[in-house]
Tab-separated table of N, CA and C in Angstrom:
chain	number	residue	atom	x	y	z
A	470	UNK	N	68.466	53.597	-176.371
A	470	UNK	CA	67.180	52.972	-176.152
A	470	UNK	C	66.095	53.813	-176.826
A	471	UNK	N	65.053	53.040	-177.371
A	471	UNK	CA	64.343	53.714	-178.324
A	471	UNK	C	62.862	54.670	-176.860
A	472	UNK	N	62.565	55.519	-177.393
A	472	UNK	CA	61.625	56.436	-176.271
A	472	UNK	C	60.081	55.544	-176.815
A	473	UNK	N	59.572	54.742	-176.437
A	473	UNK	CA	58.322	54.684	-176.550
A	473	UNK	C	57.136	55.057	-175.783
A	474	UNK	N	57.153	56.484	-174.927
A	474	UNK	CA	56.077	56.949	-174.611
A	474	UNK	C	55.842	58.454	-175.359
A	475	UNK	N	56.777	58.340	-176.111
A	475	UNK	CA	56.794	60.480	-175.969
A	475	UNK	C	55.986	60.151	-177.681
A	476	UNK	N	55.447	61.337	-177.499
A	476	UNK	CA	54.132	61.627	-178.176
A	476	UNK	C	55.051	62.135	-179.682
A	477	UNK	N	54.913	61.547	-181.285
A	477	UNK	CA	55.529	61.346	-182.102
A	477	UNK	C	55.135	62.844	-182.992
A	478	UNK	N	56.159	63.517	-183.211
A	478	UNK	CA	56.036	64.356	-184.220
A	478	UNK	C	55.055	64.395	-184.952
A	479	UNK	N	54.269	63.909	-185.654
A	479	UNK	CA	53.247	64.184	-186.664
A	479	UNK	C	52.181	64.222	-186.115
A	480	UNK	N	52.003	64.058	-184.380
A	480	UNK	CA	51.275	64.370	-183.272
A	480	UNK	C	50.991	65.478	-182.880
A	481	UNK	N	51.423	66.678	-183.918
A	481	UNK	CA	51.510	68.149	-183.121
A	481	UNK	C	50.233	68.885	-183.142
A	482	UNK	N	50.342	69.677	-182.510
A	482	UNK	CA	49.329	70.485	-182.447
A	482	UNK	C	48.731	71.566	-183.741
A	483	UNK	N	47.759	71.524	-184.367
A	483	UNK	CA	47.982	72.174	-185.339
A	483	UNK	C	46.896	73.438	-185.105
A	484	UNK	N	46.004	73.418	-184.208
A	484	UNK	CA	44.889	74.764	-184.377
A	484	UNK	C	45.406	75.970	-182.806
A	485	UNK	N	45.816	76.501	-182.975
A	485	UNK	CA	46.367	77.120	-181.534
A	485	UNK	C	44.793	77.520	-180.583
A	486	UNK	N	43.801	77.830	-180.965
A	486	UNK	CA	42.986	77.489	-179.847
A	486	UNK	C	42.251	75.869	-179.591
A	487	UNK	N	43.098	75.266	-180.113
A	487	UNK	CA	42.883	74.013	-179.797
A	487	UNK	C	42.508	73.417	-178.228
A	488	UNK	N	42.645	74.130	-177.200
A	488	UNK	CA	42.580	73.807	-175.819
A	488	UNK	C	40.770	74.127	-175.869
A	489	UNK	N	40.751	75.511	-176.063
A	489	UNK	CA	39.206	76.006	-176.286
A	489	UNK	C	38.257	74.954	-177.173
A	490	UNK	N	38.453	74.472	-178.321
A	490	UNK	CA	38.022	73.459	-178.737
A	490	UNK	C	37.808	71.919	-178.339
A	491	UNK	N	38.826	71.886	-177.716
A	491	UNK	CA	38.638	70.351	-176.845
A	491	UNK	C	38.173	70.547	-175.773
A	492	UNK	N	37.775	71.567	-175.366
A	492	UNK	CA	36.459	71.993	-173.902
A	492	UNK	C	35.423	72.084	-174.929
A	493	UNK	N	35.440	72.596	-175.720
A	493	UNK	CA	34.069	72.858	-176.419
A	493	UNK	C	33.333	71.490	-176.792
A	494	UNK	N	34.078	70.485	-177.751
A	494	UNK	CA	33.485	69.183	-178.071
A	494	UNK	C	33.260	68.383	-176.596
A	495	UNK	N	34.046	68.408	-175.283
A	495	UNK	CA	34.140	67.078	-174.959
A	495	UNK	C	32.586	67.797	-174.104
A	496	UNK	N	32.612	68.722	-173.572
A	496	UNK	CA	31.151	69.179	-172.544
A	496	UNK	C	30.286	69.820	-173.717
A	497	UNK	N	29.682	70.348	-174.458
A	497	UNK	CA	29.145	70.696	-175.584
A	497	UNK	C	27.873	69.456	-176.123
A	498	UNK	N	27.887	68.417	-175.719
A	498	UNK	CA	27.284	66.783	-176.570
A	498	UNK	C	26.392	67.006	-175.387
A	499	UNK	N	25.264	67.245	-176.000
A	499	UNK	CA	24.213	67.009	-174.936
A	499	UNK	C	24.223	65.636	-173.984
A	500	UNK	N	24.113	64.573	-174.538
A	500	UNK	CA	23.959	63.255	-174.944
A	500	UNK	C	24.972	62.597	-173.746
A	501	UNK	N	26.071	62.713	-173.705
A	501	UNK	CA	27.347	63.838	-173.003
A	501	UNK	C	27.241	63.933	-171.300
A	502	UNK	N	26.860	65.137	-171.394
A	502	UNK	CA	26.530	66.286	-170.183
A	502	UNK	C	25.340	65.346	-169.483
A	503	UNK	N	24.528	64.545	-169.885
A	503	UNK	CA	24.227	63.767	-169.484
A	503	UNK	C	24.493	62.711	-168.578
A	504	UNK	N	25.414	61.890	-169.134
A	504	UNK	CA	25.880	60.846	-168.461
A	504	UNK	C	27.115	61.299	-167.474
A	505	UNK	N	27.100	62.881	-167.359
A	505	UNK	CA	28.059	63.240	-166.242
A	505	UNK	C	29.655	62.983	-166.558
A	506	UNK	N	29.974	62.511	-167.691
A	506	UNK	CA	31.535	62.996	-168.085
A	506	UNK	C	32.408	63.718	-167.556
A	507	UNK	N	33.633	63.685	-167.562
A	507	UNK	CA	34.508	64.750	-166.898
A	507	UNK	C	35.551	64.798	-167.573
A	508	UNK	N	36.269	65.897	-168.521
A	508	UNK	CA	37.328	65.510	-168.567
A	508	UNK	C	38.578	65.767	-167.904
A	509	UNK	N	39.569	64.849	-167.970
A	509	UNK	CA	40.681	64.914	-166.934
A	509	UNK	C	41.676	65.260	-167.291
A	510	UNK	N	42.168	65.347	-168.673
A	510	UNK	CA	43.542	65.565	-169.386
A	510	UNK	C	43.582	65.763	-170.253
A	511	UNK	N	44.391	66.639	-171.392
A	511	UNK	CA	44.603	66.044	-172.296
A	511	UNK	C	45.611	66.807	-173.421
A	512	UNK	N	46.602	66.208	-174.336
A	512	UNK	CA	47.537	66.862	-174.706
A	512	UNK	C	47.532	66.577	-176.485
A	513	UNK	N	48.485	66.469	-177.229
A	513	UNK	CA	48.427	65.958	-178.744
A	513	UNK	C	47.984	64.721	-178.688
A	514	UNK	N	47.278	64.780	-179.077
A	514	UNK	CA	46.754	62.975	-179.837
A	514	UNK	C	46.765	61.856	-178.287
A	515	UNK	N	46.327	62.595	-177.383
A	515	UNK	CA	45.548	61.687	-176.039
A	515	UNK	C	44.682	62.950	-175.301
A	516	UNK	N	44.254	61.697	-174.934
A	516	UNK	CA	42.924	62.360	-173.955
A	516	UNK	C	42.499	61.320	-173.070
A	517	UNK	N	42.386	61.881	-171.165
A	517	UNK	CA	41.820	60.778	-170.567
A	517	UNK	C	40.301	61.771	-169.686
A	518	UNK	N	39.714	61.026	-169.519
A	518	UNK	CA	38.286	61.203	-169.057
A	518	UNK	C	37.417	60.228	-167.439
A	519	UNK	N	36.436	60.712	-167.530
A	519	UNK	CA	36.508	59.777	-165.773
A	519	UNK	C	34.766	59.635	-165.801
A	520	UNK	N	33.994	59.256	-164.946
A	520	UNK	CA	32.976	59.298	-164.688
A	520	UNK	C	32.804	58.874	-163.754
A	521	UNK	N	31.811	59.203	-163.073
A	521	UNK	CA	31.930	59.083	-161.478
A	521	UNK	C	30.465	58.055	-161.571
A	522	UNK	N	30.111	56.899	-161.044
A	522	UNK	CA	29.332	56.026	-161.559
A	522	UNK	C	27.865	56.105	-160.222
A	523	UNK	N	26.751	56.334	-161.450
A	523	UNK	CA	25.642	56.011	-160.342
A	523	UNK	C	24.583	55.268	-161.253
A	524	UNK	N	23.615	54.943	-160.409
A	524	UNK	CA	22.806	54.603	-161.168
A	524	UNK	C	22.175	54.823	-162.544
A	525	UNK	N	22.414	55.737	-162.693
A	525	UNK	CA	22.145	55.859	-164.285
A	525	UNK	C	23.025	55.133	-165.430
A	526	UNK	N	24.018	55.123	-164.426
A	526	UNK	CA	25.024	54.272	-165.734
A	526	UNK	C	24.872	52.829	-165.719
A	527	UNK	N	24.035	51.798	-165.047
A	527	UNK	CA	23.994	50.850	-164.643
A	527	UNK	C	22.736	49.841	-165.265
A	528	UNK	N	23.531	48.254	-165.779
A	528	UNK	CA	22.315	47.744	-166.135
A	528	UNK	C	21.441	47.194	-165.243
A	529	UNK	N	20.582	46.321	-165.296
A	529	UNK	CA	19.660	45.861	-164.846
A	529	UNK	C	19.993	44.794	-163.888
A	530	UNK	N	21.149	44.174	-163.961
A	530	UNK	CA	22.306	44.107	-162.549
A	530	UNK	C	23.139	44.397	-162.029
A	531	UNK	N	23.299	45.830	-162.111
A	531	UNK	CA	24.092	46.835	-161.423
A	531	UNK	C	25.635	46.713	-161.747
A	532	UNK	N	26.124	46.003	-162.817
A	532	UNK	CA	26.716	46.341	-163.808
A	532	UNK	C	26.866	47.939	-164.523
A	533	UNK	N	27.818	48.131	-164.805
A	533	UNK	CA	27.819	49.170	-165.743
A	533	UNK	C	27.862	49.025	-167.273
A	534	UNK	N	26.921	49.530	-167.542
A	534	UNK	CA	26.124	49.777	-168.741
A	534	UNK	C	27.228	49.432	-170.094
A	535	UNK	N	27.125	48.652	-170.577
A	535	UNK	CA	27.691	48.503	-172.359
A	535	UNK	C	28.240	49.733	-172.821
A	536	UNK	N	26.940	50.473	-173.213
A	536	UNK	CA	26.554	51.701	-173.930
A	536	UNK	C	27.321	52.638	-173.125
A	537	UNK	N	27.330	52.867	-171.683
A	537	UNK	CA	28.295	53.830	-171.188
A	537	UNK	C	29.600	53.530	-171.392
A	538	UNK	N	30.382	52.276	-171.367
A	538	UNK	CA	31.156	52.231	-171.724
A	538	UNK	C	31.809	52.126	-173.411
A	539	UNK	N	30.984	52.109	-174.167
A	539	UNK	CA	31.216	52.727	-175.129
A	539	UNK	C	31.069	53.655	-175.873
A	540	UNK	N	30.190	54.485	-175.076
A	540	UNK	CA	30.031	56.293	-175.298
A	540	UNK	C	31.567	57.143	-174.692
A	541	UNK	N	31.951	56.449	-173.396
A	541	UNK	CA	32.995	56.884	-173.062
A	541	UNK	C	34.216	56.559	-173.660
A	542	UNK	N	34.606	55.397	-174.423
A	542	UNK	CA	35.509	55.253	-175.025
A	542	UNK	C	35.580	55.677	-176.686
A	543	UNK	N	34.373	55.749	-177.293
A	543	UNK	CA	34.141	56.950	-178.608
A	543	UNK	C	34.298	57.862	-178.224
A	544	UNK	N	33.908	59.183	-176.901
A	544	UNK	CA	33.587	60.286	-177.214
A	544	UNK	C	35.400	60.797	-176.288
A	545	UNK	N	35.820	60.233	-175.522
A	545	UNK	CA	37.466	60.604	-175.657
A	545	UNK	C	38.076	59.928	-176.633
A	546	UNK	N	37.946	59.150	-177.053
A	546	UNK	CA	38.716	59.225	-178.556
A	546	UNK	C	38.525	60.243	-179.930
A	547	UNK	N	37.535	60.378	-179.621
A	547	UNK	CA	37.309	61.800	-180.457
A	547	UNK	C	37.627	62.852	-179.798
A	548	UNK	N	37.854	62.693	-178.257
A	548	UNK	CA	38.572	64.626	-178.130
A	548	UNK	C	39.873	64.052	-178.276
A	549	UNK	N	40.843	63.096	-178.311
A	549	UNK	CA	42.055	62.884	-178.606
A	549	UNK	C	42.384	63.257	-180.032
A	550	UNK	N	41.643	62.935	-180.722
A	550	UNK	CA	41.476	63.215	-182.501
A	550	UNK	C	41.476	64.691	-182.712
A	551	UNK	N	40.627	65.372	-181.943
A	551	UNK	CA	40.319	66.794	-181.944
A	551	UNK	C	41.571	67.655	-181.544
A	552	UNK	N	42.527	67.246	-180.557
A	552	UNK	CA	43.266	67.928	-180.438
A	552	UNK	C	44.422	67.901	-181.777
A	553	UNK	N	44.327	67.013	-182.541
A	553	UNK	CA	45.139	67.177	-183.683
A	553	UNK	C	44.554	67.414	-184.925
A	554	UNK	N	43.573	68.378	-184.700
A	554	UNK	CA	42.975	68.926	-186.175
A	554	UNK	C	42.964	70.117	-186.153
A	555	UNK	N	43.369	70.716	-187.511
A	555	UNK	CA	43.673	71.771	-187.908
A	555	UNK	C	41.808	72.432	-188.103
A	556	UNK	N	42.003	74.276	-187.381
A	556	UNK	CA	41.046	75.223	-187.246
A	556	UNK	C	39.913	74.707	-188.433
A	557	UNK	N	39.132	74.746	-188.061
A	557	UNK	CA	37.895	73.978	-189.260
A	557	UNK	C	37.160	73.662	-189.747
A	558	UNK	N	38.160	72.391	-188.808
A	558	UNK	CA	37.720	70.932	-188.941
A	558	UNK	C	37.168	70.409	-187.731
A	559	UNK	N	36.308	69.101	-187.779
A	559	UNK	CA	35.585	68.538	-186.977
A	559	UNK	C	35.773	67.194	-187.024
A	560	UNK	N	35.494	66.373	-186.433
A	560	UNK	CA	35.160	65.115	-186.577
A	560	UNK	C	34.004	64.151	-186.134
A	561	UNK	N	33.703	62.918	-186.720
A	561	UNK	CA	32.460	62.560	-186.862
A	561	UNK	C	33.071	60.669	-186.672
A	562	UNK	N	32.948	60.044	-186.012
A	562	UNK	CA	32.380	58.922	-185.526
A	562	UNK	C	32.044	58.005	-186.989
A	563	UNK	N	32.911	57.018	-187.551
A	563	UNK	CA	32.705	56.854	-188.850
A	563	UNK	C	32.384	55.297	-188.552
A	564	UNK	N	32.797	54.770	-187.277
A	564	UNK	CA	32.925	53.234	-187.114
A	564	UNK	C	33.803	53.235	-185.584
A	565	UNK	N	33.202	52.103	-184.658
A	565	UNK	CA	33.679	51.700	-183.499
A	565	UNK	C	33.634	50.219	-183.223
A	566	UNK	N	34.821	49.892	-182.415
A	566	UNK	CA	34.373	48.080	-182.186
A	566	UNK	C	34.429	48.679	-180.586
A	567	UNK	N	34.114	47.968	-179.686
A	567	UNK	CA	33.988	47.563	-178.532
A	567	UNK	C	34.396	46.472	-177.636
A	568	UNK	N	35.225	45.779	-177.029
A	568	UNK	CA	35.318	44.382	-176.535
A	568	UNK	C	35.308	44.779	-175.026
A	569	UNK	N	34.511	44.145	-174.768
A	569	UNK	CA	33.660	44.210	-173.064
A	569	UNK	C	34.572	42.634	-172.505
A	570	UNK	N	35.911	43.479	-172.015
A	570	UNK	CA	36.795	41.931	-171.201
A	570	UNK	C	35.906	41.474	-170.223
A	571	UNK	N	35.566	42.159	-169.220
A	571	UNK	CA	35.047	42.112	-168.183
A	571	UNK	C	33.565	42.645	-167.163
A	572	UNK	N	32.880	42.399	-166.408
A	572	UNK	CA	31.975	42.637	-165.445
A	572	UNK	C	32.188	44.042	-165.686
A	573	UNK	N	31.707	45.153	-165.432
A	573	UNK	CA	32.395	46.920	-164.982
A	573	UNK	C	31.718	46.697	-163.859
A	574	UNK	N	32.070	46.961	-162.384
A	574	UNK	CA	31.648	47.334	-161.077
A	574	UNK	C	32.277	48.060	-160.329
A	575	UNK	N	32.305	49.381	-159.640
A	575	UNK	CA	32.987	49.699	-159.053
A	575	UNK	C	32.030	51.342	-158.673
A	576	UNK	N	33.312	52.526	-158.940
A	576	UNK	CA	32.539	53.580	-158.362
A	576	UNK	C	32.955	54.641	-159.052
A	577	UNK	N	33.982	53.995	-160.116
A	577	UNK	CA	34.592	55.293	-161.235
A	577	UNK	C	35.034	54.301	-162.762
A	578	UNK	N	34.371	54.993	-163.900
A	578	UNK	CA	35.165	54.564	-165.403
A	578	UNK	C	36.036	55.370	-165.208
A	579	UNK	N	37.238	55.240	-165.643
A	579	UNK	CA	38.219	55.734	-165.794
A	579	UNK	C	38.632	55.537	-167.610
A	580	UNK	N	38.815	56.694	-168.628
A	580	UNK	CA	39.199	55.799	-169.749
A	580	UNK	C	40.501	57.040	-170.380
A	581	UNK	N	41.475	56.138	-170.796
A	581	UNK	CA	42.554	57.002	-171.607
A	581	UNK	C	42.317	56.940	-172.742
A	582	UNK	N	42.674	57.937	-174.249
A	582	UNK	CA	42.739	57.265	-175.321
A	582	UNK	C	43.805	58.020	-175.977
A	583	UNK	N	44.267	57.355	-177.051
A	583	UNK	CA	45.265	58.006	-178.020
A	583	UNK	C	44.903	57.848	-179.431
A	584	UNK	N	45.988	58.489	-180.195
A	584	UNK	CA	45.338	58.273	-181.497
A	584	UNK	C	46.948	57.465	-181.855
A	585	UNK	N	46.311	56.366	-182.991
A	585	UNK	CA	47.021	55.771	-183.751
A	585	UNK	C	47.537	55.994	-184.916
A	586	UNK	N	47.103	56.410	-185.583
A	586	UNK	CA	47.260	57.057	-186.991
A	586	UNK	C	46.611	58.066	-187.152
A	587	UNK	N	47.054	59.448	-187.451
A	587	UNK	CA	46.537	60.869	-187.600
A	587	UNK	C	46.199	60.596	-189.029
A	588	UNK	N	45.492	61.101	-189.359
A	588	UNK	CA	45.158	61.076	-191.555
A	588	UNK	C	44.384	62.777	-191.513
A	589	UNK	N	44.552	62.507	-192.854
A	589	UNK	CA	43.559	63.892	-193.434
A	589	UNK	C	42.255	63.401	-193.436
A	590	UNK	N	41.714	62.583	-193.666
A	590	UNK	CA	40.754	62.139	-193.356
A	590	UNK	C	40.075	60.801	-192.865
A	591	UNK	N	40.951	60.151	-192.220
A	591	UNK	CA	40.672	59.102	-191.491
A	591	UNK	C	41.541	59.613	-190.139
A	592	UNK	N	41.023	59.276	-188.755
A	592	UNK	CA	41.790	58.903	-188.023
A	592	UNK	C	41.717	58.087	-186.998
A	593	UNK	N	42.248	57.471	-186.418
A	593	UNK	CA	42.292	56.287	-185.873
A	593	UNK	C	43.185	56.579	-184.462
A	594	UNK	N	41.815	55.910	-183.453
A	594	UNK	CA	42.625	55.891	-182.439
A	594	UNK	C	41.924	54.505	-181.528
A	595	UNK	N	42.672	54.664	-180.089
A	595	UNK	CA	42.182	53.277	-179.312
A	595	UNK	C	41.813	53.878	-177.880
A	596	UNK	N	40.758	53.358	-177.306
A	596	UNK	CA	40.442	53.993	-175.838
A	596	UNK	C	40.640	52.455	-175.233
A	597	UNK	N	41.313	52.540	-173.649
A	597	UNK	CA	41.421	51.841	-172.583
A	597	UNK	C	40.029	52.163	-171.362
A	598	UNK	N	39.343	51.401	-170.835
A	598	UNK	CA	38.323	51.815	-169.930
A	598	UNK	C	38.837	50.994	-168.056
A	599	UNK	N	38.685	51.223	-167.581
A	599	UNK	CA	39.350	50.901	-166.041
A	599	UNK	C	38.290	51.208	-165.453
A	600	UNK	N	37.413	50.425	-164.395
A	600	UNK	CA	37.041	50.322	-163.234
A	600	UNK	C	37.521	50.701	-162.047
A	601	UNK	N	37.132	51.653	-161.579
A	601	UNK	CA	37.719	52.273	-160.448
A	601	UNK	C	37.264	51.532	-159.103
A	602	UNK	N	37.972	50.825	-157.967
A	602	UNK	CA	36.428	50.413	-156.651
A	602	UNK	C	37.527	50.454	-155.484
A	603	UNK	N	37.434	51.187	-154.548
A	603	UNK	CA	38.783	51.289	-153.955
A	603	UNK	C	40.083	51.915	-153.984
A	604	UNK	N	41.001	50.940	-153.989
A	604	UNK	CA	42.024	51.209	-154.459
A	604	UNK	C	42.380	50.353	-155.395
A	605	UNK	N	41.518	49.873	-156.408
A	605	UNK	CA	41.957	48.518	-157.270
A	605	UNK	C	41.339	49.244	-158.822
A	606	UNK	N	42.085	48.715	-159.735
A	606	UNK	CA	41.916	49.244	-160.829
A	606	UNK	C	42.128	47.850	-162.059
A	607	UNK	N	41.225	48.162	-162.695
A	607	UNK	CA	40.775	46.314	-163.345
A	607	UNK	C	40.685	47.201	-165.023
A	608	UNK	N	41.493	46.503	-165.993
A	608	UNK	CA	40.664	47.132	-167.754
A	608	UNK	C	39.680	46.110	-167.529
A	609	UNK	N	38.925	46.583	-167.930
A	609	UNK	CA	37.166	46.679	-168.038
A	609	UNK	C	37.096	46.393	-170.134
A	610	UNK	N	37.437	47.066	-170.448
A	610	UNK	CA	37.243	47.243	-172.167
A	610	UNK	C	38.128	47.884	-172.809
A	611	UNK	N	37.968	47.406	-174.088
A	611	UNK	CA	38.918	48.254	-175.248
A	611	UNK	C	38.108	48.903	-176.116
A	612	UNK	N	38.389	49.641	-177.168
A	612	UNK	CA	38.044	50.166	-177.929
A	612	UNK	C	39.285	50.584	-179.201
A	613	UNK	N	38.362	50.461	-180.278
A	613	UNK	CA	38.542	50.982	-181.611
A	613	UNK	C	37.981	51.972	-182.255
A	614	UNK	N	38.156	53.265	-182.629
A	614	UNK	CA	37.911	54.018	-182.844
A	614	UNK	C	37.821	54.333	-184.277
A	615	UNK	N	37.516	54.949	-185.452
A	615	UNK	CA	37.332	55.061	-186.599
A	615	UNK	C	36.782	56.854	-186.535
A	616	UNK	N	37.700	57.659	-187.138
A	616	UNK	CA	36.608	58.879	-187.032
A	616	UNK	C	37.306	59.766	-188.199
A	617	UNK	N	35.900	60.128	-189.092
A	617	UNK	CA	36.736	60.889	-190.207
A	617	UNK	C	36.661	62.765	-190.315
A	618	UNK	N	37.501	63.033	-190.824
A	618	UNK	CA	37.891	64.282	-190.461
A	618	UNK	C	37.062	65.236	-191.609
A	619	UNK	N	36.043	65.771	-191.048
A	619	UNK	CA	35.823	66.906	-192.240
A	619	UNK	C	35.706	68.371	-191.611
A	620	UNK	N	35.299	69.169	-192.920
A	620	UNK	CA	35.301	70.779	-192.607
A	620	UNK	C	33.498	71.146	-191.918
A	621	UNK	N	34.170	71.954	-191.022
A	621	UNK	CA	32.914	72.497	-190.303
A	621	UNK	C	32.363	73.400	-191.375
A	622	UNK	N	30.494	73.001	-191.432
A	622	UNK	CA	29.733	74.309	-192.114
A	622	UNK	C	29.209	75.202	-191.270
């Protein structure tokens, strides 16, 4: 039987303080530290993240916010990306889609992401977003990710 969860060879780790770096990008974003982020996990080419939801994240009918949910599904897809780049390098947000399935209501985003294709300079990954309210857990949104890889000055 073929393994389709285990994380694929060309998934490896390539910067050995790579752990230090993916603390550094994911709390580091002003922008970020703001909206109260957390991160929760994360290994080669995934990363999951959480937010604990209050009013600030909320639209104008107590909905959760578009924009939060797609800050949260760009900015762990970019620490998923980050953990597979070689000492450096950085990455930068080149293009995102968004599809808002549903309402967001509850009392936690919850979002996983992985990467799809590692490149030298493209990489590509997808974030999942989940509504937390209870004990019930709803996808809320998807995401597409686009982020290209260059050298830090």
């Amino acid at each position: 039987m073929v393994d389709l969860l285990s994380t694929p060879a060309e998934y490896q780790i390539r910067n050995p303080g790579f752990a230090e770096e993916v603390e550094r990008v994911f709390y580091e974003a002003p922008f970020v530290r703001h909206l109260d982020f957390e991160l929760v996990s994360f290994e080669a080419g995934r990363c999951e993240s959480k937010v604990l939801l209050q009013e600030k994240h909320l639209q104008q009918d107590g909905y959760v916010h578009a924009g939060v949910q797609a800050t949260l599904a760009d900015h762990t897809a970019g620490t998923a990306a980050v953990t597979l780049l070689a000492e450096g390098q950085i990455i930068l947000t080149a293009e995102f889609k968004v599809n808002l399935l549903r309402a967001a209501k509850g009392e936690q985003l919850y979002c996983r992401s992985w990467v799809l294709k590692p490149g030298g300079q493209l990489i590509i990954a997808e974030s999942e977003l989940f509504c937390l309210a209870g004990d019930k857990a709803e996808l809320v949104s998807k995401a597409t990710v686009t982020l290209a890889v260059v050298d830090k000055r």
